PDB file of C-alpha atoms in Angstrom:
ATOM      1  CA  MET V   1     209.864 -48.104  -5.727  1.00 51.00           C
ATOM      2  CA  TYR V   2     207.754 -51.002  -7.396  1.00 58.00           C
ATOM      3  CA  PRO V   3     209.941 -53.908  -8.777  1.00 58.00           C
ATOM      4  CA  GLU V   4     208.263 -53.423 -12.268  1.00 62.00           C
ATOM      5  CA  HIS V   5     209.511 -50.227 -12.645  1.00 60.00           C
ATOM      6  CA  ALA V   6     213.095 -50.890 -11.399  1.00 59.00           C
ATOM      7  CA  PRO V   7     215.758 -50.635 -14.167  1.00 59.00           C
ATOM      8  CA  GLN V   8     216.748 -54.443 -15.044  1.00 58.00           C
ATOM      9  CA  THR V   9     217.534 -55.790 -17.991  1.00 59.00           C
ATOM     10  CA  PRO V  10     215.093 -58.380 -19.627  1.00 56.00           C
ATOM     11  CA  THR V  11     217.115 -61.644 -18.718  1.00 57.00           C
ATOM     12  CA  GLN V  12     216.923 -60.767 -15.103  1.00 59.00           C
ATOM     13  CA  ARG V  13     213.053 -60.702 -15.055  1.00 61.00           C
ATOM     14  CA  ALA V  14     211.347 -63.926 -13.634  1.00 65.00           C
ATOM     15  CA  VAL V  15     209.029 -65.467 -16.016  1.00 64.00           C
ATOM     16  CA  GLN V  16     205.627 -66.953 -14.615  1.00 72.00           C
ATOM     17  CA  VAL V  17     203.603 -68.940 -17.169  1.00 70.00           C
ATOM     18  CA  HIS V  18     199.885 -69.539 -16.005  1.00 69.00           C
ATOM     19  CA  GLN V  19     198.003 -72.605 -17.620  1.00 74.00           C
ATOM     20  CA  PRO V  20     194.084 -72.098 -17.610  1.00 72.00           C
ATOM     21  CA  THR V  21     192.172 -74.823 -15.619  1.00 76.00           C
ATOM     22  CA  PRO V  22     189.653 -76.759 -17.932  1.00 74.00           C
ATOM     23  CA  TYR V  23     186.191 -77.231 -16.712  1.00 73.00           C
ATOM     24  CA  PRO V  24     184.266 -80.707 -17.468  1.00 74.00           C
ATOM     25  CA  PRO V  25     181.908 -80.479 -20.159  1.00 72.00           C
ATOM     26  CA  ALA V  26     178.142 -79.945 -19.100  1.00 70.00           C
ATOM     27  CA  VAL V  27     175.997 -83.048 -19.672  1.00 71.00           C
ATOM     28  CA  THR V  28     172.905 -82.410 -21.950  1.00 70.00           C
ATOM     29  CA  THR V  29     170.286 -84.720 -22.378  1.00 72.00           C
ATOM     30  CA  PRO V  30     168.723 -84.216 -25.821  1.00 71.00           C
ATOM     31  CA  ALA V  31     165.078 -83.380 -26.071  1.00 65.00           C
ATOM     32  CA  PRO V  32     162.770 -86.532 -27.224  1.00 67.00           C
ATOM     33  CA  LEU V  33     161.822 -86.145 -30.796  1.00 63.00           C
ATOM     34  CA  VAL V  34     158.059 -85.828 -31.516  1.00 57.00           C
ATOM     35  CA  PRO V  35     156.970 -87.027 -34.647  1.00 58.00           C
ATOM     36  CA  GLY V  36     154.801 -84.538 -36.911  1.00 55.00           C
ATOM     37  CA  GLN V  37     154.778 -80.817 -37.135  1.00 52.00           C
ATOM     38  CA  PRO V  38     153.749 -78.664 -34.019  1.00 53.00           C
ATOM     39  CA  ASP V  39     150.570 -76.806 -34.270  1.00 60.00           C
ATOM     40  CA  GLY V  40     152.200 -73.591 -33.873  1.00 61.00           C
ATOM     41  CA  VAL V  41     154.259 -73.597 -37.013  1.00 59.00           C
ATOM     42  CA  PRO V  42     152.245 -71.665 -40.222  1.00 60.00           C
ATOM     43  CA  ALA V  43     152.023 -73.113 -43.776  1.00 69.00           C
ATOM     44  CA  VAL V  44     154.384 -71.870 -46.148  1.00 74.00           C
ATOM     45  CA  ALA V  45     153.023 -69.264 -48.657  1.00 75.00           C
ATOM     46  CA  SER V  46     154.481 -68.405 -51.859  1.00 79.00           C
ATOM     47  CA  ILE V  47     153.677 -65.271 -53.931  1.00 80.00           C
ATOM     48  CA  VAL V  48     154.302 -64.333 -57.517  1.00 84.00           C
ATOM     49  CA  LEU V  49     155.440 -60.908 -57.998  1.00 86.00           C
ATOM     50  CA  PRO V  50     154.465 -59.137 -61.193  1.00 88.00           C
ATOM     51  CA  ASP V  51     157.896 -59.348 -62.624  1.00 90.00           C
ATOM     52  CA  GLY V  52     158.007 -63.148 -62.209  1.00 85.00           C
ATOM     53  CA  ARG V  53     159.908 -63.666 -59.209  1.00 87.00           C
ATOM     54  CA  ILE V  54     158.545 -66.079 -56.551  1.00 84.00           C
ATOM     55  CA  VAL V  55     158.642 -65.140 -53.039  1.00 82.00           C
ATOM     56  CA  THR V  56     158.056 -67.809 -50.420  1.00 81.00           C
ATOM     57  CA  GLY V  57     157.596 -67.448 -46.622  1.00 78.00           C
ATOM     58  CA  TYR V  58     155.643 -67.625 -43.872  1.00 72.00           C
ATOM     59  CA  ALA V  59     152.429 -65.845 -43.158  1.00 66.00           C
ATOM     60  CA  ILE V  60     152.395 -63.485 -40.361  1.00 69.00           C
ATOM     61  CA  ASP V  61     149.460 -63.893 -38.201  1.00 68.00           C
ATOM     62  CA  HIS V  62     148.989 -60.673 -36.640  1.00 73.00           C
ATOM     63  CA  ALA V  63     148.403 -60.667 -32.747  1.00 78.00           C
ATOM     64  CA  ARG V  64     144.799 -60.532 -31.868  1.00 80.00           C
ATOM     65  CA  PRO V  65     143.884 -58.622 -28.704  1.00 80.00           C
ATOM     66  CA  GLU V  66     142.208 -60.753 -25.761  1.00 81.00           C
ATOM     67  CA  PRO V  67     138.413 -60.835 -26.359  1.00 79.00           C
ATOM     68  CA  VAL V  68     136.962 -58.002 -23.951  1.00 78.00           C
ATOM     69  CA  THR V  69     134.769 -59.661 -21.570  1.00 76.00           C
ATOM     70  CA  ALA V  70     131.072 -58.577 -21.732  1.00 73.00           C
ATOM     71  CA  LYS V  71     130.068 -55.930 -19.065  1.00 72.00           C
ATOM     72  CA  PRO V  72     127.766 -57.203 -16.661  1.00 70.00           C
ATOM     73  CA  VAL V  73     124.205 -56.102 -17.071  1.00 80.00           C
ATOM     74  CA  VAL V  74     122.821 -53.832 -14.956  1.00 83.00           C
ATOM     75  CA  SER V  75     119.575 -54.825 -13.420  1.00 85.00           C
ATOM     76  CA  ARG V  76     116.303 -53.558 -14.486  1.00 86.00           C
ATOM     77  CA  ALA V  77     115.403 -52.946 -10.663  1.00 88.00           C
ATOM     78  CA  ALA V  78     118.586 -50.611 -10.097  1.00 90.00           C
ATOM     79  CA  VAL V  79     117.793 -48.551 -13.201  1.00 90.00           C
ATOM     80  CA  ASN V  80     113.901 -48.084 -11.943  1.00 92.00           C
ATOM     81  CA  VAL V  81     115.230 -47.060  -8.499  1.00 93.00           C
ATOM     82  CA  ALA V  82     117.912 -44.700 -10.032  1.00 93.00           C
ATOM     83  CA  LEU V  83     115.279 -42.983 -12.212  1.00 94.00           C
ATOM     84  CA  GLY V  84     112.672 -42.980  -9.340  1.00 95.00           C
ATOM     85  CA  GLY V  85     115.412 -41.108  -7.269  1.00 95.00           C
ATOM     86  CA  VAL V  86     116.156 -38.549  -9.891  1.00 95.00           C
ATOM     87  CA  GLY V  87     112.381 -38.028 -10.546  1.00 95.00           C
ATOM     88  CA  PHE V  88     111.950 -37.468  -6.634  1.00 95.00           C
ATOM     89  CA  LEU V  89     114.611 -35.051  -6.520  1.00 95.00           C
ATOM     90  CA  ALA V  90     113.257 -33.035  -9.449  1.00 95.00           C
ATOM     91  CA  VAL V  91     109.800 -33.188  -7.785  1.00 95.00           C
ATOM     92  CA  CYS V  92     111.344 -31.628  -4.695  1.00 95.00           C
ATOM     93  CA  GLY V  93     113.340 -29.124  -6.378  1.00 95.00           C
ATOM     94  CA  GLY V  94     110.023 -28.119  -8.334  1.00 95.00           C
ATOM     95  CA  LEU V  95     107.878 -27.863  -5.062  1.00 95.00           C
ATOM     96  CA  LEU V  96     110.841 -25.695  -3.336  1.00 95.00           C
ATOM     97  CA  LEU V  97     110.611 -23.493  -6.215  1.00 95.00           C
ATOM     98  CA  LEU V  98     106.859 -23.267  -6.209  1.00 96.00           C
ATOM     99  CA  THR V  99     106.840 -22.594  -2.501  1.00 96.00           C
ATOM    100  CA  SER V 100     109.229 -19.719  -2.839  1.00 96.00           C
ATOM    101  CA  PHE V 101     107.315 -18.343  -5.995  1.00 96.00           C
ATOM    102  CA  ILE V 102     104.210 -18.455  -3.764  1.00 96.00           C
ATOM    103  CA  ALA V 103     105.967 -16.716  -0.648  1.00 96.00           C
ATOM    104  CA  ALA V 104     107.207 -13.882  -2.924  1.00 96.00           C
ATOM    105  CA  LEU V 105     103.859 -13.553  -4.688  1.00 97.00           C
ATOM    106  CA  THR V 106     102.101 -13.193  -1.523  1.00 97.00           C
ATOM    107  CA  ALA V 107     104.503 -10.779  -0.047  1.00 97.00           C
ATOM    108  CA  PHE V 108     103.993  -8.471  -3.225  1.00 97.00           C
ATOM    109  CA  ILE V 109     100.190  -8.681  -3.026  1.00 97.00           C
ATOM    110  CA  THR V 110     100.670  -7.808   0.665  1.00 97.00           C
ATOM    111  CA  GLN V 111     102.554  -4.707  -0.110  1.00 97.00           C
ATOM    112  CA  LEU V 112     100.081  -3.583  -2.719  1.00 96.00           C
ATOM    113  CA  ILE V 113      97.323  -3.857  -0.367  1.00 96.00           C
ATOM    114  CA  ILE V 114      99.251  -1.771   2.121  1.00 96.00           C
ATOM    115  CA  LEU V 115     100.146   0.684  -0.448  1.00 96.00           C
ATOM    116  CA  ALA V 116      96.439   0.778  -1.278  1.00 95.00           C
ATOM    117  CA  ALA V 117      95.419   1.270   2.321  1.00 95.00           C
ATOM    118  CA  VAL V 118      97.939   4.063   2.933  1.00 94.00           C
ATOM    119  CA  ILE V 119      96.865   5.793  -0.436  1.00 94.00           C
ATOM    120  CA  PHE V 120      93.008   5.701   0.466  1.00 93.00           C
ATOM    121  CA  GLY V 121      93.739   6.461   3.872  1.00 91.00           C
ATOM    122  CA  GLY V 122      95.438   9.571   2.981  1.00 90.00           C
ATOM    123  CA  TRP V 123      92.790  10.562   0.409  1.00 88.00           C
ATOM    124  CA  ILE V 124      90.377  10.107   3.444  1.00 88.00           C
ATOM    125  CA  ALA V 125      92.449  12.085   5.798  1.00 86.00           C
ATOM    126  CA  VAL V 126      92.808  14.785   3.355  1.00 85.00           C
ATOM    127  CA  GLN V 127      88.682  15.083   2.859  1.00 82.00           C
ATOM    128  CA  VAL V 128      88.319  15.043   6.609  1.00 82.00           C
ATOM    129  CA  LEU V 129      91.012  17.212   7.686  1.00 82.00           C
ATOM    130  CA  GLY V 130      91.400  19.271   4.769  1.00 73.00           C
ATOM    131  CA  THR V 131      90.852  23.251   4.924  1.00 66.00           C
ATOM    132  CA  GLY V 132      88.880  23.687   1.891  1.00 59.00           C
ATOM    133  CA  GLY V 133      86.046  25.684   3.572  1.00 55.00           C
ATOM    134  CA  HIS V 134      83.242  25.017   5.690  1.00 52.00           C
ATOM    135  CA  ARG V 135      80.291  23.229   4.160  1.00 56.00           C
ATOM    136  CA  GLY V 136      77.958  23.585   6.998  1.00 56.00           C
ATOM    137  CA  GLY V 137      79.072  20.918   9.928  1.00 57.00           C
ATOM    138  CA  THR V 138      80.143  21.283  13.544  1.00 62.00           C
ATOM    139  CA  THR V 139      82.669  24.237  13.903  1.00 60.00           C
ATOM    140  CA  VAL V 140      84.920  23.392  16.867  1.00 60.00           C
ATOM    141  CA  ASN V 141      87.708  26.033  17.977  1.00 60.00           C
ATOM    142  CA  ILE V 142      89.103  25.044  21.322  1.00 63.00           C
ATOM    143  CA  ARG V 143      91.183  27.883  21.972  1.00 62.00           C
ATOM    144  CA  LYS V 144      88.132  30.250  21.866  1.00 58.00           C
ATOM    145  CA  ALA V 145      85.780  27.823  23.283  1.00 58.00           C
ATOM    146  CA  VAL V 146      83.201  28.238  20.712  1.00 53.00           C
ATOM    147  CA  PHE V 147      80.867  25.300  20.247  1.00 53.00           C
ATOM    148  CA  ARG V 148      78.014  26.255  17.920  1.00 53.00           C
ATOM    149  CA  ARG V 149      76.197  23.203  17.900  1.00 56.00           C
ATOM    150  CA  ASN V 150      75.572  22.932  21.777  1.00 53.00           C
ATOM    151  CA  HIS V 151      75.494  26.659  22.012  1.00 53.00           C
ATOM    152  CA  PHE V 152      78.264  27.045  24.209  1.00 52.00           C
ATOM    153  CA  HIS V 153      80.182  30.550  23.820  1.00 53.00           C
ATOM    154  CA  GLY V 154      83.010  31.291  26.034  1.00 51.00           C
TER     155      GLY V 154
END
């Protein structure tokens, strides 16, 4: 058991007194006095209110942002090179589209020519091989071996 909690009478308790130890005072050197008012202190301003009271105080100078440094000027040559590059890309894209258009147009015209040839060739085939009667030409019947023009009869 702890001695503080032991049942004792107040006269039996030992008393200890602690005295603080003083520190020596710090040595300070006073700042040199400069005659005149520093530049950073603004002048005192007084304002007369409409009810006749006078308010005196310092004018608050709002913090001004630091001036923005001027952006460097882009050189004229760099602008010309950039515009030339954009123009070159536009011309290349236009030529690509033009080439694609010409190829598609050529394929379309080729298909039209082939279609016309098929239709015209079909019409000619119908005229030549058609069974629309004999109009006085050479009759050839191979199964019966009849050739009228050269007078071969089989």
